């Protein structure tokens, strides 16, 4: 273990789109890779999820993969939303997560319902 503080030295961001229904919480089914750690590991602080249109009540799931196993990390509840000129599309922000993932690991996502979401890592960096 290092005796000095380690800081993310290379700013990173990433995005992916999910749309295939996957009701599984066990890491099987259609899961999309959003962010892959750099060669010395990475830190993810903020994640933004936004629907691209009308959504029904459901769940967006975030997983951590070590390259072999995929494990559920978080579930975000989606409320039914019909966007219009007075109603914004459904969105959710995970702030200050301080998720540190080693080299070879990745953040992955899936949606419970067959609806389209953009998953964006908006503040992250490599060590």
Backbone as numpy.savetxt, mean C-alpha at the origin, in Angstrom:
# Nx Ny Nz CAx CAy CAz Cx Cy Cz
24.40 -4.38 14.85 23.55 -3.20 14.85 24.44 -1.96 14.85
24.04 -0.98 14.11 24.80 0.25 13.99 24.77 1.06 15.30
25.87 1.72 15.58 25.93 2.58 16.77 25.57 4.02 16.43
25.38 4.30 15.13 24.97 5.63 14.70 23.61 5.55 14.02
22.88 6.63 14.06 21.54 6.66 13.46 21.62 6.44 11.95
20.66 5.71 11.43 20.55 5.47 9.99 19.36 6.25 9.46
19.58 6.98 8.39 18.51 7.77 7.78 18.35 7.36 6.33
17.12 7.45 5.84 16.88 7.20 4.43 17.63 8.26 3.63
18.46 7.81 2.69 19.31 8.75 1.96 18.84 8.99 0.53
17.98 8.14 0.00 17.47 8.31 -1.35 15.95 8.37 -1.30
15.40 9.49 -1.69 13.95 9.68 -1.67 13.32 8.77 -2.71
12.20 8.15 -2.32 11.50 7.24 -3.24 10.01 7.46 -3.15
9.33 7.06 -4.15 7.88 7.02 -4.20 7.50 5.87 -5.11
6.25 5.50 -5.10 5.81 4.40 -5.96 4.29 4.45 -6.07
3.77 3.77 -7.08 2.33 3.68 -7.20 1.96 2.40 -7.94
0.75 1.95 -7.69 0.21 0.78 -8.38 -1.31 0.93 -8.41
-1.93 0.22 -9.33 -3.38 0.22 -9.41 -3.89 -1.19 -9.15
-4.91 -1.29 -8.29 -5.52 -2.58 -7.98 -6.97 -2.54 -8.42
-7.47 -3.68 -8.92 -8.86 -3.71 -9.37 -9.48 -5.10 -9.35
-8.70 -6.14 -9.18 -9.23 -7.50 -9.19 -9.68 -7.90 -7.80
-10.92 -8.37 -7.68 -11.46 -8.77 -6.38 -10.63 -9.91 -5.78
-10.31 -9.76 -4.49 -9.56 -10.78 -3.75 -10.03 -10.71 -2.30
-10.80 -11.68 -1.87 -11.34 -11.69 -0.50 -10.40 -12.35 0.50
-9.25 -12.83 0.04 -8.33 -13.57 0.91 -7.49 -12.65 1.78
-7.28 -13.08 3.01 -6.40 -12.37 3.94 -5.10 -13.13 4.17
-4.95 -14.25 3.51 -3.81 -15.14 3.76 -2.67 -15.00 2.76
-2.69 -13.98 1.93 -1.60 -13.75 0.99 -1.74 -14.47 -0.33
-2.91 -15.08 -0.57 -3.15 -15.75 -1.85 -4.09 -14.90 -2.69
-4.27 -15.29 -3.94 -5.13 -14.55 -4.84 -4.34 -13.43 -5.52
-5.05 -12.56 -6.21 -4.40 -11.46 -6.94 -3.99 -10.36 -5.98
-2.68 -10.16 -5.88 -2.09 -9.12 -5.05 -1.06 -8.39 -5.91
-1.06 -7.07 -5.86 -0.20 -6.25 -6.72 0.94 -5.65 -5.90
2.14 -5.72 -6.45 3.30 -5.11 -5.79 3.25 -3.59 -5.97
3.41 -2.87 -4.86 3.36 -1.41 -4.88 4.75 -0.81 -4.74
5.56 -1.34 -3.81 6.86 -0.75 -3.48 7.81 -1.87 -3.10
9.00 -1.88 -3.69 10.02 -2.87 -3.35 11.19 -2.17 -2.68
11.65 -2.75 -1.58 12.75 -2.14 -0.81 14.03 -2.09 -1.65
14.84 -1.07 -1.37 16.14 -0.93 -2.02 17.14 -1.95 -1.48
18.34 -1.93 -2.01 19.35 -2.94 -1.67 19.80 -2.90 -0.21
19.61 -1.77 0.47 19.95 -1.68 1.90 18.71 -1.53 2.78
17.54 -1.80 2.20 16.29 -1.65 2.93 15.68 -0.27 2.69
14.43 -0.13 3.09 13.70 1.12 2.86 12.78 1.43 4.03
12.34 2.67 4.05 11.37 3.12 5.04 10.21 3.76 4.30
8.99 3.38 4.68 7.78 3.96 4.09 7.06 4.73 5.20
6.82 6.00 4.95 6.13 6.82 5.94 4.67 7.07 5.59
4.37 7.44 4.36 3.01 7.82 4.00 2.52 7.03 2.79
1.27 6.58 2.88 0.62 5.85 1.80 -0.74 6.50 1.56
-1.07 6.75 0.30 -2.34 7.37 -0.06 -3.07 6.40 -0.97
-4.33 6.14 -0.67 -5.16 5.24 -1.48 -6.36 6.04 -1.96
-6.64 5.98 -3.26 -7.75 6.75 -3.81 -8.48 5.91 -4.85
-9.82 5.92 -4.76 -10.65 5.22 -5.74 -10.65 6.02 -7.04
-10.90 5.33 -8.14 -10.96 6.03 -9.42 -12.39 6.31 -9.86
-13.36 5.90 -9.04 -14.77 6.13 -9.37 -15.66 5.65 -8.23
-16.86 5.26 -8.56 -17.82 4.78 -7.57 -17.32 3.50 -6.92
-17.48 3.41 -5.59 -17.10 2.20 -4.85 -18.22 1.80 -3.90
-18.28 0.52 -3.61 -19.22 -0.01 -2.62 -18.45 -0.31 -1.34
-19.16 -0.60 -0.27 -18.49 -0.92 1.00 -17.58 -2.12 0.78
-16.35 -1.99 1.24 -15.38 -3.06 1.04 -14.12 -2.81 1.84
-13.02 -3.39 1.37 -11.74 -3.32 2.07 -10.60 -3.26 1.05
-9.61 -2.43 1.36 -8.32 -2.48 0.66 -7.34 -3.09 1.66
-6.61 -4.10 1.22 -5.66 -4.77 2.11 -4.23 -4.49 1.67
-3.38 -4.23 2.65 -1.95 -4.04 2.41 -1.20 -5.22 3.02
-0.26 -5.73 2.26 0.50 -6.91 2.66 1.99 -6.59 2.63
2.77 -7.35 3.38 4.22 -7.30 3.32 4.69 -8.66 2.81
5.55 -8.62 1.80 6.10 -9.85 1.24 7.60 -9.90 1.49
8.10 -11.07 1.88 9.55 -11.25 2.03 10.15 -11.91 0.80
9.37 -12.02 -0.25 9.82 -12.66 -1.48 9.31 -14.09 -1.58
8.94 -14.67 -0.44 8.40 -16.03 -0.41 7.01 -16.03 0.22
6.89 -15.41 1.37 5.63 -15.36 2.11 5.02 -13.97 2.02
3.70 -13.93 1.90 2.97 -12.67 1.88 2.07 -12.65 3.11
2.24 -11.62 3.93 1.50 -11.52 5.19 0.66 -10.24 5.22
-0.58 -10.36 5.72 -1.46 -9.21 5.87 -0.84 -8.22 6.86
-0.79 -6.95 6.47 -0.26 -5.91 7.35 -1.38 -4.99 7.85
-2.21 -4.50 6.94 -3.29 -3.58 7.34 -4.52 -3.80 6.46
-5.68 -3.53 7.04 -6.92 -3.48 6.28 -7.51 -2.09 6.42
-7.91 -1.51 5.31 -8.51 -0.19 5.30 -9.95 -0.34 4.80
-10.90 0.06 5.63 -12.31 -0.05 5.25 -12.67 1.02 4.22
-13.39 0.59 3.21 -13.85 1.48 2.15 -15.35 1.71 2.36
-15.75 2.97 2.41 -17.17 3.28 2.52 -17.76 3.53 1.13
-18.98 3.12 0.94 -19.65 3.32 -0.35 -19.67 4.80 -0.69
-19.21 5.12 -1.89 -19.13 6.51 -2.33 -19.45 6.61 -3.81
-20.32 7.52 -4.15 -20.61 7.83 -5.55 -20.14 9.25 -5.81
-18.99 9.41 -6.48 -18.47 10.75 -6.69 -19.34 11.56 -7.66
-19.32 12.86 -7.44 -20.07 13.79 -8.29 -19.36 15.14 -8.22
-20.03 16.18 -8.67 -19.43 17.51 -8.57 -19.44 18.04 -7.14
-20.18 17.37 -6.25 -20.23 17.80 -4.85 -19.72 16.74 -3.87
-19.38 15.55 -4.38 -18.86 14.46 -3.55 -17.56 13.97 -4.16
-16.48 14.03 -3.40 -15.17 13.57 -3.88 -15.11 12.05 -3.88
-14.23 11.50 -4.70 -14.02 10.05 -4.69 -13.50 9.63 -3.32
-13.70 8.37 -2.97 -13.22 7.85 -1.69 -11.69 7.87 -1.69
-11.12 8.28 -0.56 -9.65 8.23 -0.42 -9.30 8.03 1.05
-8.07 7.59 1.27 -7.59 7.33 2.64 -6.09 7.55 2.67
-5.61 8.16 3.75 -4.18 8.40 3.89 -3.66 7.75 5.17
-2.62 6.97 5.05 -1.90 6.41 6.19 -0.67 7.28 6.39
-0.62 8.04 7.47 0.48 8.96 7.72 1.43 8.42 8.77
2.70 8.74 8.62 3.73 8.44 9.62 3.76 6.98 10.05
3.74 6.09 9.09 3.75 4.66 9.38 5.11 4.16 9.88
6.20 4.78 9.44 7.56 4.38 9.81 7.76 2.88 9.62
7.28 2.39 8.48 7.41 0.98 8.13 8.79 0.76 7.52
9.64 0.01 8.20 10.98 -0.28 7.71 10.97 -1.70 7.16
11.33 -1.84 5.88 11.36 -3.16 5.26 12.76 -3.46 4.72
13.23 -4.67 4.97 14.57 -5.05 4.52 14.64 -5.25 3.01
15.84 -5.32 2.50 16.07 -5.64 1.10 15.37 -6.96 0.78
14.74 -7.03 -0.37 14.04 -8.24 -0.78 12.58 -8.26 -0.37
12.16 -7.32 0.47 10.77 -7.23 0.91 10.02 -6.24 0.02
8.68 -6.34 0.03 7.88 -5.39 -0.73 6.54 -5.16 -0.05
5.96 -3.99 -0.34 4.60 -3.65 0.07 3.69 -4.03 -1.09
2.61 -4.75 -0.78 1.69 -5.20 -1.81 0.26 -4.85 -1.42
-0.66 -4.85 -2.38 -2.04 -4.43 -2.11 -3.04 -5.26 -2.90
-4.26 -5.31 -2.35 -5.37 -5.99 -3.01 -6.67 -5.31 -2.59
-7.70 -5.47 -3.41 -9.01 -4.95 -3.08 -10.00 -6.09 -2.94
-10.88 -5.97 -1.97 -11.88 -7.01 -1.71 -12.90 -7.08 -2.85
-13.30 -5.93 -3.36 -14.30 -5.86 -4.42 -13.62 -5.51 -5.74
-14.24 -5.87 -6.84 -13.68 -5.59 -8.16 -13.92 -4.12 -8.51
-13.20 -3.25 -7.81 -13.27 -1.80 -8.02 -11.84 -1.28 -8.09
-11.63 -0.17 -8.77 -10.27 0.29 -9.04 -9.82 1.34 -8.04
-8.62 1.12 -7.51 -7.97 2.03 -6.57 -6.53 2.25 -7.00
-6.05 3.47 -6.80 -4.62 3.76 -6.94 -4.02 3.75 -5.54
-2.91 3.03 -5.39 -2.20 2.97 -4.11 -0.86 3.65 -4.34
-0.61 4.74 -3.60 0.59 5.54 -3.82 1.42 5.64 -2.55
2.68 5.32 -2.66 3.63 5.56 -1.58 4.15 6.97 -1.82
3.74 7.91 -0.96 4.04 9.31 -1.22 5.22 9.85 -0.44
5.68 9.12 0.57 6.88 9.54 1.31 7.62 8.29 1.75
8.78 8.08 1.15 9.57 6.89 1.45 11.01 7.16 1.05
11.89 6.25 1.44 13.29 6.39 1.06 14.06 5.10 1.29
15.19 5.01 0.62 16.10 3.87 0.75 17.23 4.24 1.71
17.71 3.26 2.46 18.85 3.46 3.36 20.15 3.31 2.57
